[in-house]
mmCIF file of C-alpha atoms in Angstrom:
data_model
loop_
_atom_site.group_PDB
_atom_site.id
_atom_site.type_symbol
_atom_site.label_atom_id
_atom_site.label_comp_id
_atom_site.label_asym_id
_atom_site.label_seq_id
_atom_site.Cartn_x
_atom_site.Cartn_y
_atom_site.Cartn_z
ATOM 1 C CA MET A 1 -43.394 -204.615 23.575
ATOM 2 C CA PRO A 2 -41.443 -203.157 26.533
ATOM 3 C CA ILE A 3 -41.374 -199.379 26.993
ATOM 4 C CA PRO A 4 -38.209 -197.861 28.524
ATOM 5 C CA GLU A 5 -38.750 -196.268 31.915
ATOM 6 C CA ASP A 6 -37.683 -192.835 30.685
ATOM 7 C CA VAL A 7 -40.590 -192.691 28.204
ATOM 8 C CA THR A 8 -43.627 -190.972 29.740
ATOM 9 C CA GLY A 9 -45.737 -190.230 26.666
ATOM 10 C CA GLU A 10 -45.514 -186.525 27.359
ATOM 11 C CA GLU A 11 -42.801 -186.263 24.679
ATOM 12 C CA ILE A 12 -45.290 -186.376 21.812
ATOM 13 C CA ASP A 13 -46.478 -183.344 19.873
ATOM 14 C CA LYS A 14 -49.243 -181.384 21.584
ATOM 15 C CA ASP A 15 -51.567 -181.801 18.589
ATOM 16 C CA VAL A 16 -51.206 -185.582 18.828
ATOM 17 C CA ARG A 17 -51.751 -185.444 22.562
ATOM 18 C CA GLN A 18 -54.955 -183.509 21.939
ATOM 19 C CA GLU A 19 -56.139 -186.213 19.506
ATOM 20 C CA LEU A 20 -55.544 -188.841 22.154
ATOM 21 C CA GLN A 21 -57.816 -187.041 24.601
ATOM 22 C CA SER A 22 -60.742 -188.851 22.999
ATOM 23 C CA LEU A 23 -59.418 -192.044 24.632
ATOM 24 C CA PRO A 24 -59.649 -193.113 28.297
ATOM 25 C CA LYS A 25 -56.696 -191.674 30.222
ATOM 26 C CA GLY A 26 -54.792 -194.923 30.805
ATOM 27 C CA LEU A 27 -55.253 -196.022 27.207
ATOM 28 C CA ALA A 28 -54.175 -192.608 25.917
ATOM 29 C CA GLU A 29 -50.954 -192.859 27.943
ATOM 30 C CA ASP A 30 -50.159 -196.313 26.552
ATOM 31 C CA VAL A 31 -50.769 -195.180 22.994
ATOM 32 C CA ALA A 32 -48.669 -192.046 23.522
ATOM 33 C CA LYS A 33 -45.731 -194.079 24.840
ATOM 34 C CA ASN A 34 -45.831 -196.386 21.819
ATOM 35 C CA LEU A 35 -45.952 -193.385 19.474
ATOM 36 C CA VAL A 36 -42.920 -191.932 21.234
ATOM 37 C CA MET A 37 -41.060 -195.178 20.581
ATOM 38 C CA VAL A 38 -42.031 -195.088 16.911
ATOM 39 C CA ALA A 39 -40.580 -191.604 16.578
ATOM 40 C CA ARG A 40 -37.485 -192.538 18.567
ATOM 41 C CA LEU A 41 -36.621 -195.640 16.540
ATOM 42 C CA ILE A 42 -37.875 -194.986 13.020
ATOM 43 C CA ASP A 43 -34.520 -193.802 11.616
ATOM 44 C CA GLU A 44 -32.089 -196.150 13.388
ATOM 45 C CA ASP A 45 -34.303 -199.198 13.984
ATOM 46 C CA PRO A 46 -37.227 -199.200 11.502
ATOM 47 C CA GLU A 47 -38.251 -202.743 12.420
ATOM 48 C CA GLY A 48 -38.483 -201.817 16.092
ATOM 49 C CA ALA A 49 -40.513 -198.706 15.221
ATOM 50 C CA TYR A 50 -42.827 -200.851 13.125
ATOM 51 C CA GLY A 51 -43.424 -203.165 16.077
ATOM 52 C CA TYR A 52 -44.424 -200.298 18.360
ATOM 53 C CA SER A 53 -46.648 -198.824 15.637
ATOM 54 C CA LYS A 54 -48.567 -202.099 15.434
ATOM 55 C CA VAL A 55 -49.178 -201.985 19.172
ATOM 56 C CA ALA A 56 -50.478 -198.417 18.939
ATOM 57 C CA LEU A 57 -52.644 -199.405 16.008
ATOM 58 C CA ARG A 58 -54.131 -202.292 17.924
ATOM 59 C CA LEU A 59 -54.958 -199.958 20.821
ATOM 60 C CA ALA A 60 -56.342 -196.975 18.908
ATOM 61 C CA SER A 61 -56.958 -197.576 15.204
ATOM 62 C CA ARG A 62 -59.549 -194.801 15.042
ATOM 63 C CA VAL A 63 -57.034 -192.059 15.899
ATOM 64 C CA ALA A 64 -55.618 -190.369 12.780
ATOM 65 C CA ALA A 65 -52.204 -189.731 14.348
ATOM 66 C CA VAL A 66 -51.883 -193.450 15.080
ATOM 67 C CA ARG A 67 -52.730 -194.380 11.475
ATOM 68 C CA GLU A 68 -50.216 -191.815 10.233
ATOM 69 C CA ALA A 69 -47.471 -193.133 12.540
ATOM 70 C CA ALA A 70 -48.240 -196.685 11.414
ATOM 71 C CA GLY A 71 -47.979 -195.496 7.808
ATOM 72 C CA PHE A 72 -44.561 -193.946 8.295
ATOM 73 C CA ALA A 73 -43.299 -197.020 10.156
ATOM 74 C CA ALA A 74 -44.472 -199.281 7.324
ATOM 75 C CA TYR A 75 -42.946 -196.862 4.763
ATOM 76 C CA ALA A 76 -39.592 -196.975 6.581
ATOM 77 C CA ASN A 77 -39.669 -200.748 6.223
ATOM 78 C CA GLN A 78 -40.561 -200.533 2.508
ATOM 79 C CA LYS A 79 -44.019 -202.012 3.152
ATOM 80 C CA TYR A 80 -45.491 -199.601 0.632
ATOM 81 C CA SER A 81 -48.922 -201.173 0.182
ATOM 82 C CA GLU A 82 -49.497 -201.182 3.937
ATOM 83 C CA ALA A 83 -48.126 -197.635 4.297
ATOM 84 C CA LEU A 84 -50.410 -196.349 1.546
ATOM 85 C CA ALA A 85 -53.452 -197.923 3.195
ATOM 86 C CA GLU A 86 -52.600 -196.259 6.537
ATOM 87 C CA PHE A 87 -51.942 -192.867 4.932
ATOM 88 C CA ARG A 88 -55.246 -193.058 3.073
ATOM 89 C CA ALA A 89 -57.046 -193.881 6.319
ATOM 90 C CA ALA A 90 -55.411 -190.929 8.103
ATOM 91 C CA ARG A 91 -56.346 -188.624 5.243
ATOM 92 C CA ARG A 92 -59.970 -189.766 5.297
ATOM 93 C CA MET A 93 -60.119 -189.023 9.021
ATOM 94 C CA THR A 94 -58.619 -185.548 8.813
ATOM 95 C CA GLY A 95 -59.218 -184.328 5.257
ATOM 96 C CA ASN A 96 -55.606 -183.112 5.362
ATOM 97 C CA VAL A 97 -53.465 -183.169 2.184
ATOM 98 C CA ASP A 98 -50.072 -183.135 3.959
ATOM 99 C CA LEU A 99 -49.525 -186.856 3.267
ATOM 100 C CA TRP A 100 -50.081 -186.507 -0.498
ATOM 101 C CA PRO A 101 -46.362 -186.552 -1.489
ATOM 102 C CA VAL A 102 -45.494 -189.602 0.615
ATOM 103 C CA MET A 103 -48.596 -191.362 -0.710
ATOM 104 C CA ALA A 104 -47.331 -190.683 -4.216
ATOM 105 C CA ASP A 105 -43.936 -192.030 -3.255
ATOM 106 C CA CYS A 106 -45.622 -195.223 -2.053
ATOM 107 C CA GLU A 107 -47.030 -195.573 -5.570
ATOM 108 C CA ARG A 108 -43.452 -195.375 -6.846
ATOM 109 C CA GLY A 109 -42.413 -198.014 -4.344
ATOM 110 C CA LEU A 110 -45.186 -200.253 -5.665
ATOM 111 C CA GLY A 111 -43.827 -199.878 -9.206
ATOM 112 C CA ARG A 112 -46.488 -197.412 -10.339
ATOM 113 C CA PRO A 113 -44.555 -194.221 -11.308
ATOM 114 C CA GLU A 114 -47.321 -193.174 -13.702
ATOM 115 C CA LYS A 115 -49.749 -193.046 -10.779
ATOM 116 C CA ALA A 116 -47.250 -190.923 -8.806
ATOM 117 C CA LEU A 117 -47.083 -188.473 -11.739
ATOM 118 C CA ASP A 118 -50.875 -188.310 -11.894
ATOM 119 C CA MET A 119 -50.867 -187.376 -8.210
ATOM 120 C CA ALA A 120 -48.204 -184.721 -8.870
ATOM 121 C CA GLY A 121 -50.631 -183.009 -11.224
ATOM 122 C CA ALA A 122 -53.670 -183.298 -8.980
ATOM 123 C CA PRO A 123 -55.485 -180.306 -7.389
ATOM 124 C CA GLU A 124 -54.356 -181.456 -3.929
ATOM 125 C CA VAL A 125 -50.815 -180.255 -4.705
ATOM 126 C CA SER A 126 -51.912 -176.618 -4.765
ATOM 127 C CA LYS A 127 -53.128 -177.029 -1.182
ATOM 128 C CA LEU A 128 -49.720 -178.151 0.089
ATOM 129 C CA ASP A 129 -47.400 -175.745 1.893
ATOM 130 C CA LYS A 130 -44.038 -174.868 0.310
ATOM 131 C CA ALA A 131 -42.227 -177.823 1.898
ATOM 132 C CA GLY A 132 -44.945 -180.178 0.669
ATOM 133 C CA GLN A 133 -44.769 -178.809 -2.860
ATOM 134 C CA VAL A 134 -41.005 -179.281 -2.937
ATOM 135 C CA GLU A 135 -41.452 -182.839 -1.661
ATOM 136 C CA MET A 136 -43.995 -183.467 -4.404
ATOM 137 C CA ARG A 137 -41.520 -182.163 -6.981
ATOM 138 C CA LEU A 138 -38.863 -184.575 -5.650
ATOM 139 C CA VAL A 139 -41.291 -187.488 -5.923
ATOM 140 C CA ALA A 140 -42.313 -186.503 -9.444
ATOM 141 C CA ALA A 141 -38.678 -186.272 -10.533
ATOM 142 C CA GLY A 142 -38.048 -189.699 -8.996
ATOM 143 C CA ALA A 143 -41.006 -191.088 -10.962
ATOM 144 C CA ARG A 144 -39.563 -189.639 -14.173
ATOM 145 C CA ARG A 145 -36.275 -191.373 -13.416
ATOM 146 C CA ASP A 146 -38.129 -194.622 -12.717
ATOM 147 C CA MET A 147 -39.428 -194.319 -16.285
ATOM 148 C CA ASP A 148 -35.924 -193.520 -17.656
ATOM 149 C CA GLN A 149 -36.986 -189.975 -18.507
ATOM 150 C CA LEU A 150 -33.793 -188.303 -17.252
ATOM 151 C CA ASP A 151 -34.204 -184.995 -19.084
ATOM 152 C CA ALA A 152 -37.775 -184.682 -17.800
ATOM 153 C CA ALA A 153 -36.549 -185.397 -14.271
ATOM 154 C CA ILE A 154 -33.999 -182.598 -14.554
ATOM 155 C CA VAL A 155 -36.622 -180.143 -15.840
ATOM 156 C CA THR A 156 -39.015 -181.163 -13.050
ATOM 157 C CA LEU A 157 -36.464 -180.169 -10.419
ATOM 158 C CA GLN A 158 -35.681 -176.794 -12.018
ATOM 159 C CA SER A 159 -37.704 -174.426 -9.870
ATOM 160 C CA PRO A 160 -37.524 -171.143 -7.903
ATOM 161 C CA GLU A 161 -36.771 -173.222 -4.787
ATOM 162 C CA LEU A 162 -33.723 -174.762 -6.496
ATOM 163 C CA ALA A 163 -32.433 -171.394 -7.675
ATOM 164 C CA ALA A 164 -33.022 -169.608 -4.342
ATOM 165 C CA GLY A 165 -29.935 -168.442 -2.510
ATOM 166 C CA SER A 166 -31.417 -168.854 0.963
ATOM 167 C CA VAL A 167 -31.133 -172.231 2.674
ATOM 168 C CA GLN A 168 -34.406 -173.866 3.689
ATOM 169 C CA PRO A 169 -35.020 -177.295 5.290
ATOM 170 C CA TRP A 170 -35.516 -178.794 1.835
ATOM 171 C CA THR A 171 -32.629 -177.059 0.040
ATOM 172 C CA ALA A 172 -29.935 -179.737 0.475
ATOM 173 C CA ARG A 173 -32.164 -182.604 -0.671
ATOM 174 C CA LEU A 174 -33.462 -180.631 -3.662
ATOM 175 C CA ARG A 175 -29.970 -179.676 -4.808
ATOM 176 C CA TYR A 176 -28.753 -183.235 -4.225
ATOM 177 C CA ALA A 177 -31.565 -184.735 -6.312
ATOM 178 C CA TYR A 178 -30.801 -182.247 -9.102
ATOM 179 C CA ALA A 179 -27.080 -183.090 -9.010
ATOM 180 C CA ASP A 180 -27.810 -186.813 -9.037
ATOM 181 C CA ALA A 181 -30.127 -186.457 -12.031
ATOM 182 C CA LEU A 182 -27.512 -184.409 -13.886
ATOM 183 C CA LEU A 183 -24.895 -187.053 -13.221
ATOM 184 C CA ALA A 184 -27.192 -189.816 -14.405
ATOM 185 C CA ALA A 185 -27.646 -187.840 -17.634
ATOM 186 C CA GLY A 186 -23.869 -187.652 -18.105
ATOM 187 C CA ARG A 187 -23.598 -183.927 -17.272
ATOM 188 C CA GLU A 188 -20.723 -184.417 -14.833
ATOM 189 C CA ALA A 189 -19.424 -180.830 -14.603
ATOM 190 C CA GLU A 190 -22.880 -179.487 -13.751
ATOM 191 C CA ALA A 191 -23.455 -182.359 -11.341
ATOM 192 C CA ARG A 192 -20.246 -181.531 -9.506
ATOM 193 C CA GLU A 193 -21.349 -177.891 -9.137
ATOM 194 C CA TRP A 194 -24.699 -178.902 -7.640
ATOM 195 C CA PHE A 195 -23.265 -181.565 -5.340
ATOM 196 C CA ALA A 196 -21.033 -178.775 -4.002
ATOM 197 C CA LYS A 197 -24.066 -176.545 -3.485
ATOM 198 C CA ALA A 198 -25.924 -179.386 -1.790
ATOM 199 C CA ALA A 199 -23.000 -180.055 0.556
ATOM 200 C CA GLU A 200 -22.855 -176.360 1.414
ATOM 201 C CA ALA A 201 -26.540 -176.381 2.387
ATOM 202 C CA ASP A 202 -26.444 -179.715 4.209
ATOM 203 C CA LYS A 203 -25.659 -178.664 7.761
ATOM 204 C CA ASP A 204 -27.080 -181.753 9.440
ATOM 205 C CA GLY A 205 -25.702 -184.424 7.130
ATOM 206 C CA SER A 206 -29.046 -185.466 5.646
ATOM 207 C CA THR A 207 -27.332 -186.361 2.351
ATOM 208 C CA ASP A 208 -23.973 -187.799 1.335
ATOM 209 C CA ALA A 209 -23.312 -184.830 -0.964
ATOM 210 C CA SER A 210 -19.777 -184.336 0.394
ATOM 211 C CA ASP A 211 -18.859 -187.954 -0.363
ATOM 212 C CA ARG A 212 -20.328 -187.745 -3.850
ATOM 213 C CA LEU A 213 -18.389 -184.557 -4.485
ATOM 214 C CA ALA A 214 -15.146 -186.146 -3.311
ATOM 215 C CA GLU A 215 -15.842 -189.170 -5.490
ATOM 216 C CA LEU A 216 -16.211 -186.949 -8.546
ATOM 217 C CA ASP A 217 -12.953 -185.224 -7.637
ATOM 218 C CA GLY A 218 -11.186 -188.573 -7.432
ATOM 219 C CA VAL A 219 -10.493 -188.374 -3.700
ATOM 220 C CA GLU A 220 -10.024 -191.725 -2.014
ATOM 221 C CA PHE A 221 -10.701 -192.063 1.697
ATOM 222 C CA VAL A 222 -8.389 -194.418 3.586
ATOM 223 C CA ASP A 223 -9.520 -195.849 6.874
ATOM 224 C CA ALA A 224 -7.015 -194.677 9.483
ATOM 225 C CA LEU A 225 -7.281 -197.958 11.372
ATOM 226 C CA ASP A 226 -6.537 -200.001 8.232
ATOM 227 C CA GLU A 227 -3.602 -197.721 7.479
ATOM 228 C CA ASP A 228 -2.134 -198.297 10.958
ATOM 229 C CA GLU A 229 -2.541 -202.054 10.570
ATOM 230 C CA ASP A 230 -0.696 -201.953 7.235
ATOM 231 C CA GLU A 231 2.186 -200.020 8.826
ATOM 232 C CA ASP A 232 2.418 -202.546 11.653
ATOM 233 C CA GLU A 233 2.550 -205.385 9.153
ATOM 234 C CA ASN A 234 5.326 -203.689 7.202
ATOM 235 C CA GLU A 235 7.336 -203.122 10.373
ATOM 236 C CA ASN A 236 6.913 -206.745 11.397
ATOM 237 C CA GLU A 237 8.099 -207.887 7.996
ATOM 238 C CA GLY A 238 11.239 -205.802 8.396
ATOM 239 C CA ASP A 239 11.960 -207.341 11.800
ATOM 240 C CA GLU A 240 11.904 -210.916 10.594
ATOM 241 C CA THR A 241 15.143 -212.820 11.423
ATOM 242 C CA PRO A 242 16.772 -214.160 8.229
ATOM 243 C CA PRO A 243 16.999 -217.967 8.070
ATOM 244 C CA GLN A 244 20.217 -219.369 9.573
ATOM 245 C CA PRO A 245 22.305 -221.937 7.750
ATOM 246 C CA SER A 246 21.688 -225.477 8.886
ATOM 247 C CA SER A 247 24.356 -227.134 11.027
ATOM 248 C CA GLU A 248 23.655 -230.475 9.425
ATOM 249 C CA ASP A 249 25.317 -229.696 6.063
ATOM 250 C CA GLY A 250 28.721 -231.364 6.403
ATOM 251 C CA GLU A 251 29.416 -230.038 9.865
ATOM 252 C CA GLU A 252 30.489 -232.412 12.574
ATOM 253 C CA ASP A 253 30.225 -231.922 16.290
#
């Protein structure tokens, strides 16, 4: 796959670059460039990212960072079985538990929420950092919802991190998930309160909390372009010339 000229491979994280030092220099550069493309495209063009991840995997399948990138690219394309296999491979290589929550979410994607819940109660969770533990809580709540256990999902999300006043990278998503679970359980007033809190914490637009809040408040958004087109149509209708009487009805030249 073609690599844009502005991609040098130097853009990757220094830890990843250090991993690639085990490869010959030219090969390491090629792998790095493909990993940069995965990171660049994964949100806006998941299929493109997946293509670059397969190239990197073909070049350096024994590098943990490559297996991890391939896992995330597969995950972004909802190829959960493939993603889980790559995450497991990366974990075997590093012994790191950081991928535990996304591995559990792959189990959900494969229709195995019970397995995701088993993972949420495993010893590995205690080794996760705070962000990882919050992510695991989100996955566990999602698994409860998969099993139609709405009240259990709500309880799962009730935590010190949810109640904290300070805004952390996970705050908006945690509050949003809680609001969504409340709404699914029919607790609309509480849901509205938490969608508002999620919107307040969501500085980078990672959720659609503001839209959900507006929807609950009965606000309808009108596309300005559509509105202008409607006005033009109305004006044109008003300018139509009324039909003139025919000169053929009994009139002679």
